[in-house]
């Protein structure tokens, strides 16, 4: 089948490259010329496990352009829907992408993959499409991939949700997803939109619940991971998303929960649970600084930060918990030496003037303390000998060897 993917970010690239791997012809459209040029050269503009290799394998079926002149087949809208000041989402990119696609099509199917508030597809995007043609159908097909495992998750999802209004569109999408072995839930676009938000809100709540129990465990002097091991043995709960730490970040959970809260408020409902989750998550990263301050006044001290990405195996720093930690330390007069295997270039845009080190050793050299904020595997075994004071505070549970250091875990 022919496919056009509009927005070649984490979701768009994954969607397009995976569909190419399944034998489809894929055209990427993005307003970012640099991204498009990289794709044309067969270079993945972001890091995702296996993406570069899969792209190279399928370049004969992949095209890329920064203009909307040619639209082929089924169109997937994968542009960003970032937060506005009040927490609701900025729909301008999605509206623009849908309008530009519809302008250049006579009939066919536009599939919204971007995360949008319930009602958006039918009440806001469909009327834009219908200005140009009544023969174009619209679908909402939320994406549940995890960054870092995006290709795997796209090709092996727990479920495929298709929010659709007509049988022809449903047939087309089912055909496209046929090679993927997963249950397909067909529903209407508004239900599909809320399935996405409810799933993310539930996962974020699970993490936050573990953090809250973890904060209590810390006060009790016990290890929350032992507690959660026992909790997770209950099959109604399951062990996933119960790893306590500095809180959730990334481009989705914080943004989606804020959008849910803001959207519900406009409808006259205060989402108290979602609100509490966001508040706890805002405070959680600062707890590592409170722990550090048990040992020192951070003013004029050199603090090594290990881990800048919002989680391991990605270069994405959006809403990374390292951001509030670094900001607060700078405010308190500390000097930062940072290291991350993949995310340093991205973090330089947020904090251009902190020191970035190209190895763990260089970051630790003469540091007064070390904060571990991402669970990169290479942080499992660290030699802390070069530190001035060997104080290590861990916000993720990754470190194996704690000999010869003064150690604190955030919730253990
Ligand atoms: P991203 O920021 O990585 O990529 C968005 C891309 O869209 C960018 O390359 C941007 O240049 C491009 N773009 C913006 N406006 C455009 C336009 N008018 N025409 C063409 N291109 C345009 O975003 P992402 O992380 O891939 O997320 C995309 C959507 O998918 C969001 O709604 C997000 O909430 C949702 N989502 C993301 C994830 C994730 O893990 N990243 C998972 C599930 C769902």
Coordinates of C-alpha atoms and ligand atoms in Angstrom, one line a residue:
X1 CA 0.0 0.0 0.0
X2 CA 1.1 3.6 -0.4
X3 CA 1.4 5.6 2.8
X4 CA 2.2 9.3 3.6
X5 CA 3.4 10.1 7.1
X6 CA 3.2 13.7 8.1
X7 CA 5.5 14.6 11.0
X8 CA 8.7 12.6 11.0
X9 CA 9.4 12.6 14.8
X10 CA 9.5 9.6 17.2
X11 CA 6.0 8.4 16.3
X12 CA 6.1 9.3 12.6
X13 CA 9.5 7.8 11.8
X14 CA 8.6 4.7 13.7
X15 CA 5.3 4.3 11.9
X16 CA 6.7 5.0 8.5
X17 CA 9.8 2.9 8.8
X18 CA 7.8 0.0 10.3
X19 CA 5.2 0.2 7.5
X20 CA 8.0 0.2 5.0
X21 CA 9.5 -2.9 6.6
X22 CA 6.0 -4.5 6.2
X23 CA 6.3 -3.9 2.4
X24 CA 4.5 -0.6 2.0
X25 CA 5.8 2.5 0.1
X26 CA 6.2 5.4 2.5
X27 CA 6.5 9.1 1.9
X28 CA 7.5 11.3 4.9
X29 CA 6.5 14.9 5.0
X30 CA 8.0 17.2 7.6
X31 CA 8.4 21.0 7.8
X32 CA 11.9 20.4 9.3
X33 CA 14.2 20.4 6.2
X34 CA 17.1 19.1 8.1
X35 CA 15.1 16.0 9.1
X36 CA 13.9 15.5 5.6
X37 CA 17.5 15.7 4.1
X38 CA 18.7 13.2 6.6
X39 CA 15.9 10.8 5.8
X40 CA 16.7 11.2 2.0
X41 CA 20.3 10.3 2.8
X42 CA 19.1 7.2 4.7
X43 CA 20.1 8.6 8.1
X44 CA 17.7 8.4 11.0
X45 CA 17.3 11.9 12.5
X46 CA 16.5 10.5 16.0
X47 CA 17.9 7.6 18.0
X48 CA 15.6 4.6 18.4
X49 CA 16.8 1.0 18.8
X50 CA 17.0 -0.7 15.4
X51 CA 15.7 2.4 13.5
X52 CA 18.8 3.1 11.5
X53 CA 19.2 -0.5 10.3
X54 CA 15.5 -0.9 9.5
X55 CA 15.6 2.4 7.5
X56 CA 18.7 1.3 5.5
X57 CA 17.0 -2.0 4.7
X58 CA 13.9 -0.2 3.3
X59 CA 15.3 2.9 1.6
X60 CA 14.0 1.7 -1.8
X61 CA 10.5 2.1 -0.4
X62 CA 11.1 5.3 1.5
X63 CA 10.7 8.9 0.1
X64 CA 10.8 12.2 2.0
X65 CA 9.8 15.8 1.2
X66 CA 9.2 19.1 2.9
X67 CA 6.3 20.1 0.7
X68 CA 2.8 18.7 0.5
X69 CA 2.7 18.6 -3.3
X70 CA 2.5 14.8 -3.5
X71 CA 0.3 12.8 -1.1
X72 CA 0.2 9.1 -1.5
X73 CA -2.4 6.6 -0.2
X74 CA -3.3 6.5 3.5
X75 CA -2.2 9.6 5.3
X76 CA -1.0 9.4 8.9
X77 CA -0.8 12.6 10.9
X78 CA 2.0 12.3 13.4
X79 CA 2.8 15.9 14.2
X80 CA 3.5 17.1 17.8
X81 CA 0.6 18.3 20.1
X82 CA 2.6 20.2 22.7
X83 CA 1.2 21.7 25.9
X84 CA -0.1 25.3 26.0
X85 CA 0.3 27.5 29.0
X86 CA -3.0 26.2 30.5
X87 CA -2.1 22.6 30.0
X88 CA -4.4 22.1 27.0
X89 CA -2.7 21.0 23.7
X90 CA -1.6 23.2 20.9
X91 CA -3.6 21.9 17.9
X92 CA -2.1 24.3 15.4
X93 CA 0.4 21.7 13.9
X94 CA -2.3 19.1 13.6
X95 CA -4.8 21.5 12.0
X96 CA -2.2 22.7 9.6
X97 CA -1.1 19.2 8.7
X98 CA -4.7 18.0 8.2
X99 CA -5.5 21.0 6.0
X100 CA -2.4 20.7 3.9
X101 CA -3.1 17.0 3.3
X102 CA -6.8 17.5 2.5
X103 CA -6.0 20.3 0.1
X104 CA -3.8 17.8 -1.9
X105 CA -6.2 14.9 -1.9
X106 CA -9.5 14.2 -3.6
X107 CA -10.5 11.1 -1.7
X108 CA -8.9 8.7 0.7
X109 CA -8.2 8.3 4.4
X110 CA -6.5 10.6 6.9
X111 CA -5.5 8.9 10.1
X112 CA -4.8 10.9 13.2
X113 CA -2.0 9.3 15.2
X114 CA -1.1 12.4 17.2
X115 CA -2.5 12.4 20.7
X116 CA -5.5 14.7 20.7
X117 CA -8.2 15.5 23.3
X118 CA -11.4 13.5 23.0
X119 CA -13.7 15.1 20.4
X120 CA -10.9 16.8 18.4
X121 CA -10.9 14.4 15.4
X122 CA -14.7 14.7 14.8
X123 CA -15.4 18.2 16.0
X124 CA -12.2 20.1 14.9
X125 CA -10.3 18.1 12.3
X126 CA -13.1 16.5 10.3
X127 CA -14.7 19.9 9.4
X128 CA -11.3 21.1 8.1
X129 CA -11.2 18.0 5.8
X130 CA -14.8 18.5 4.7
X131 CA -14.0 22.0 3.5
X132 CA -12.0 20.3 0.7
X133 CA -13.7 17.0 0.0
X134 CA -16.5 14.9 1.5
X135 CA -14.9 11.8 0.0
X136 CA -12.0 11.8 2.4
X137 CA -12.6 9.7 5.5
X138 CA -10.9 10.4 8.9
X139 CA -9.8 7.9 11.6
X140 CA -8.2 8.2 15.0
X141 CA -5.6 5.5 15.6
X142 CA -3.7 6.3 18.9
X143 CA -0.1 5.2 19.3
X144 CA 1.0 3.4 22.5
X145 CA 4.7 2.9 21.7
X146 CA 7.4 3.5 24.3
X147 CA 10.4 5.6 23.2
X148 CA 13.5 3.4 23.3
X149 CA 11.5 0.4 22.3
X150 CA 9.4 2.2 19.7
X151 CA 9.9 -0.2 16.7
X152 CA 9.4 -3.3 18.8
X153 CA 6.2 -1.8 20.3
X154 CA 4.8 -0.7 17.0
X155 CA 5.3 -4.2 15.4
X156 CA 4.2 -6.1 18.6
X157 CA 1.5 -4.0 20.2
X158 CA -0.8 -5.2 23.0
X159 CA -3.7 -3.9 20.9
X160 CA -4.5 -1.7 17.9
X161 CA -7.2 0.8 18.4
X162 CA -9.1 2.1 15.4
X163 CA -11.5 4.9 15.9
X164 CA -13.4 5.2 12.6
X165 CA -16.7 6.4 11.2
X166 CA -17.0 4.4 8.0
X167 CA -16.6 0.8 6.8
X168 CA -14.3 1.6 3.9
X169 CA -11.8 3.3 6.2
X170 CA -12.1 0.4 8.7
X171 CA -11.3 -2.1 5.9
X172 CA -8.3 -0.1 4.7
X173 CA -6.8 0.2 8.2
X174 CA -7.4 -3.4 9.1
X175 CA -5.7 -4.4 5.8
X176 CA -2.7 -2.2 6.6
X177 CA -2.3 -3.7 10.1
X178 CA -3.0 -7.3 8.9
X179 CA 0.7 -8.4 9.2
X180 CA 0.8 -7.3 12.8
X181 CA -0.4 -10.0 15.2
X182 CA -2.5 -8.1 17.8
X183 CA -6.1 -7.7 18.8
X184 CA -7.9 -4.9 16.9
X185 CA -10.4 -2.8 18.8
X186 CA -12.7 -0.9 16.4
X187 CA -14.6 2.0 18.0
X188 CA -15.4 5.7 17.2
X189 CA -12.8 8.4 17.2
X190 CA -13.7 10.0 20.5
X191 CA -13.5 6.7 22.4
X192 CA -10.1 6.0 20.7
X193 CA -8.9 9.4 21.8
X194 CA -9.9 8.8 25.4
X195 CA -8.5 5.3 25.4
X196 CA -5.1 6.9 24.7
X197 CA -5.4 9.5 27.5
X198 CA -6.8 7.1 30.0
X199 CA -4.0 4.5 29.4
X200 CA -1.3 7.1 29.9
X201 CA -3.0 8.6 33.0
X202 CA -3.3 5.1 34.5
X203 CA 0.4 4.3 33.9
X204 CA 1.5 7.6 35.3
X205 CA -0.7 7.1 38.3
X206 CA 0.9 3.6 38.9
X207 CA 4.4 5.1 38.8
X208 CA 3.3 7.9 41.1
X209 CA 1.6 5.5 43.5
X210 CA 4.9 3.6 43.8
X211 CA 6.7 6.9 44.4
X212 CA 4.3 7.9 47.1
X213 CA 4.7 4.5 48.9
X214 CA 8.4 4.9 48.2
X215 CA 8.6 8.3 50.0
X216 CA 6.9 6.7 53.0
X217 CA 9.2 3.7 52.8
X218 CA 12.2 6.0 52.9
X219 CA 10.9 7.6 56.1
X220 CA 10.4 4.1 57.5
X221 CA 13.9 3.1 56.6
X222 CA 12.9 0.3 54.3
X223 CA 13.3 -0.5 50.6
X224 CA 10.2 0.2 48.5
X225 CA 11.4 -2.3 45.8
X226 CA 11.0 -5.1 48.4
X227 CA 7.5 -3.7 49.2
X228 CA 6.5 -3.5 45.5
X229 CA 7.8 -7.0 44.9
X230 CA 5.2 -8.3 47.3
X231 CA 2.6 -5.9 46.0
X232 CA 3.2 -7.0 42.4
X233 CA 2.6 -10.6 43.2
X234 CA -1.1 -9.9 43.2
X235 CA -2.2 -10.7 39.6
X236 CA -4.7 -7.9 39.7
X237 CA -1.9 -5.4 40.1
X238 CA 1.0 -6.7 37.9
X239 CA 4.7 -5.7 38.3
X240 CA 4.9 -3.1 35.5
X241 CA 5.2 0.6 36.2
X242 CA 5.8 0.1 39.9
X243 CA 9.5 1.2 39.9
X244 CA 9.8 4.1 42.3
X245 CA 12.3 6.9 41.5
X246 CA 12.5 10.6 40.5
X247 CA 9.2 10.5 38.7
X248 CA 8.0 10.3 35.1
X249 CA 9.1 12.6 32.3
X250 CA 9.1 12.3 28.5
X251 CA 7.0 13.9 25.8
X252 CA 3.8 12.1 26.7
X253 CA 2.8 11.5 30.3
X254 CA 3.2 15.0 31.7
X255 CA 1.7 16.6 28.6
X256 CA -1.2 14.1 28.3
X257 CA -2.1 14.4 32.0
X258 CA -2.1 18.2 31.8
X259 CA -4.3 18.1 28.7
X260 CA -6.7 15.7 30.4
X261 CA -6.9 17.9 33.5
X262 CA -7.4 21.1 31.4
X263 CA -9.9 19.5 29.0
X264 CA -12.0 18.1 31.9
X265 CA -11.9 21.5 33.7
X266 CA -13.4 23.1 30.6
X267 CA -16.2 20.6 30.7
X268 CA -16.8 21.5 34.4
X269 CA -15.0 18.5 36.0
X270 CA -12.0 18.7 38.3
X271 CA -9.8 15.6 37.9
X272 CA -8.5 15.4 41.5
X273 CA -6.5 12.2 41.0
X274 CA -4.8 13.4 37.8
X275 CA -4.1 16.7 39.6
X276 CA -2.5 14.9 42.6
X277 CA -0.4 12.7 40.3
X278 CA 1.0 15.8 38.5
X279 CA 1.7 17.6 41.8
X280 CA 3.5 14.6 43.3
X281 CA 5.5 14.2 40.1
X282 CA 6.6 17.8 40.2
X283 CA 8.0 17.4 43.8
X284 CA 9.6 14.0 43.4
X285 CA 12.8 15.0 41.6
X286 CA 13.6 17.7 44.1
X287 CA 13.7 15.0 46.8
X288 CA 17.2 14.0 45.6
X289 CA 18.4 17.5 46.3
X290 CA 16.8 17.3 49.8
X291 CA 18.7 14.1 50.4
X292 CA 21.9 15.6 49.2
X293 CA 21.5 18.6 51.5
X294 CA 21.6 16.2 54.5
X295 CA 25.3 16.0 53.6
X296 CA 26.3 19.4 52.3
X297 CA 25.3 22.9 51.5
X298 CA 25.4 22.7 47.7
X299 CA 26.5 26.3 47.2
X300 CA 29.9 26.4 45.2
X301 CA 30.0 22.5 45.2
X302 CA 30.5 20.5 42.1
X303 CA 27.7 18.0 41.5
X304 CA 28.1 15.3 38.9
X305 CA 24.8 14.5 37.1
X306 CA 24.7 11.1 35.5
X307 CA 21.8 10.7 33.1
X308 CA 20.0 13.5 31.2
X309 CA 17.6 11.5 29.0
X310 CA 14.1 11.1 30.5
X311 CA 14.8 7.4 30.5
X312 CA 17.4 5.0 29.3
X313 CA 17.8 4.1 25.6
X314 CA 16.7 7.4 24.2
X315 CA 18.2 10.8 23.4
X316 CA 14.9 12.5 24.3
X317 CA 15.1 15.0 27.2
X318 CA 11.6 16.4 27.0
X319 CA 10.3 16.8 30.6
X320 CA 13.3 14.8 31.8
X321 CA 13.5 14.8 35.6
X322 CA 17.1 16.0 35.2
X323 CA 15.8 19.4 34.1
X324 CA 14.2 20.5 37.4
X325 CA 17.1 19.0 39.4
X326 CA 19.7 20.9 37.4
X327 CA 17.7 24.1 37.5
X328 CA 17.3 23.9 41.3
X329 CA 20.9 23.1 41.8
X330 CA 22.0 26.1 39.7
X331 CA 19.6 28.3 41.6
X332 CA 21.3 27.1 44.8
X333 CA 24.7 28.0 43.4
X334 CA 26.1 24.6 42.6
X335 CA 28.4 23.8 39.7
X336 CA 27.2 21.0 37.4
X337 CA 29.2 18.4 35.5
X338 CA 26.8 16.3 33.4
X339 CA 27.2 13.1 31.4
X340 CA 24.7 11.1 29.4
X341 CA 25.6 8.6 26.6
X342 CA 23.1 10.0 24.2
X343 CA 21.2 13.1 25.4
X344 CA 23.9 15.7 25.9
X345 CA 23.4 17.5 22.5
X346 CA 19.7 17.9 23.3
X347 CA 20.3 19.1 26.8
X348 CA 22.8 21.7 25.6
X349 CA 19.7 23.6 24.2
X350 CA 18.2 23.8 27.7
X351 CA 21.4 24.4 29.7
X352 CA 24.0 25.8 27.3
X353 CA 26.4 26.8 30.0
X354 CA 26.8 23.8 32.4
X355 CA 29.8 21.5 31.8
X356 CA 29.2 18.5 29.6
X357 CA 31.7 15.6 30.0
X358 CA 32.3 12.9 27.5
X359 CA 32.7 10.1 30.0
X360 CA 31.4 9.1 33.5
X361 CA 35.0 9.4 34.8
X362 CA 35.3 13.0 33.6
X363 CA 32.0 13.9 35.2
X364 CA 33.0 12.4 38.5
X365 CA 36.5 13.8 38.6
X366 CA 36.8 16.1 41.7
X367 CA 33.0 16.1 42.1
X368 CA 31.6 16.7 45.6
X369 CA 28.6 14.5 45.0
X370 CA 26.9 12.5 42.2
X371 CA 23.2 12.2 41.4
X372 CA 22.1 9.3 39.1
X373 CA 18.9 10.3 37.3
X374 CA 18.6 7.9 34.3
X375 CA 18.8 4.1 34.5
X376 CA 21.3 3.7 31.7
X377 CA 22.9 0.2 31.9
X378 CA 26.4 1.6 31.8
X379 CA 25.7 3.2 35.3
X380 CA 25.4 -0.3 36.8
X381 CA 29.1 -0.5 37.8
X382 CA 30.8 2.8 38.3
X383 CA 34.2 3.6 39.8
X384 CA 33.7 6.6 42.1
X385 CA 37.4 6.8 43.2
X386 CA 38.0 10.2 41.4
X387 CA 35.3 12.0 43.3
X388 CA 36.4 14.5 46.0
X389 CA 33.6 13.4 48.3
X390 CA 32.1 10.0 47.5
X391 CA 28.4 10.9 48.1
X392 CA 26.1 9.3 45.7
X393 CA 22.3 9.8 45.6
X394 CA 20.4 7.6 43.3
X395 CA 17.1 8.6 41.7
X396 CA 16.8 5.4 39.6
X397 CA 17.5 2.0 40.8
X398 CA 20.5 0.9 38.6
X399 CA 23.7 1.0 40.6
X400 CA 25.1 -2.5 41.6
X401 CA 28.3 -1.7 43.3
X402 CA 28.0 0.7 46.3
X403 CA 31.3 -0.2 48.1
X404 CA 33.3 2.7 49.4
X405 CA 30.7 5.4 48.9
X406 CA 28.1 7.2 51.0
X407 CA 24.9 6.1 49.3
X408 CA 21.2 7.1 49.4
X409 CA 18.4 5.9 47.2
X410 CA 15.5 8.2 46.8
X411 CA 12.9 5.7 48.0
X412 CA 15.1 3.0 49.4
Ligands
LIG1 P1 8.1 15.0 17.6 O1 8.1 16.3 18.1 O2 9.2 14.0 17.8 O3 7.7 15.0 16.0 C1 6.8 15.8 15.5 C2 7.2 16.2 14.1 O4 6.2 16.9 13.4 C3 8.4 17.1 14.0 O5 9.4 16.5 13.2 C4 7.9 18.4 13.4 O6 8.9 19.1 12.6 C5 6.8 17.9 12.6 N1 5.7 18.9 12.2 C6 5.1 19.8 13.0 N2 4.2 20.5 12.3 C7 4.2 19.9 11.0 C8 3.5 20.2 9.9 N3 2.5 21.1 9.8 N4 3.7 19.4 8.8 C9 4.7 18.5 8.8 N5 5.4 18.2 9.9 C10 5.2 18.9 11.0 O7 6.7 14.3 18.3 P2 6.4 12.8 18.6 O8 7.1 12.5 19.9 O9 6.7 11.9 17.4 O10 4.9 12.9 18.9 C11 3.9 13.1 17.9 C12 2.5 12.8 18.5 O11 2.4 11.5 18.9 C13 2.2 13.7 19.7 O12 0.8 14.0 19.7 C14 2.5 12.8 20.9 O13 1.7 13.1 22.0 C15 2.1 11.4 20.3 N6 2.7 10.2 20.9 C16 4.1 10.3 21.1 C17 4.7 9.2 21.7 C18 6.2 9.2 22.0 O14 6.6 8.3 22.8 N7 6.9 10.2 21.6 C19 4.0 8.0 21.9 C20 2.6 8.0 21.6 C21 2.0 9.1 21.0

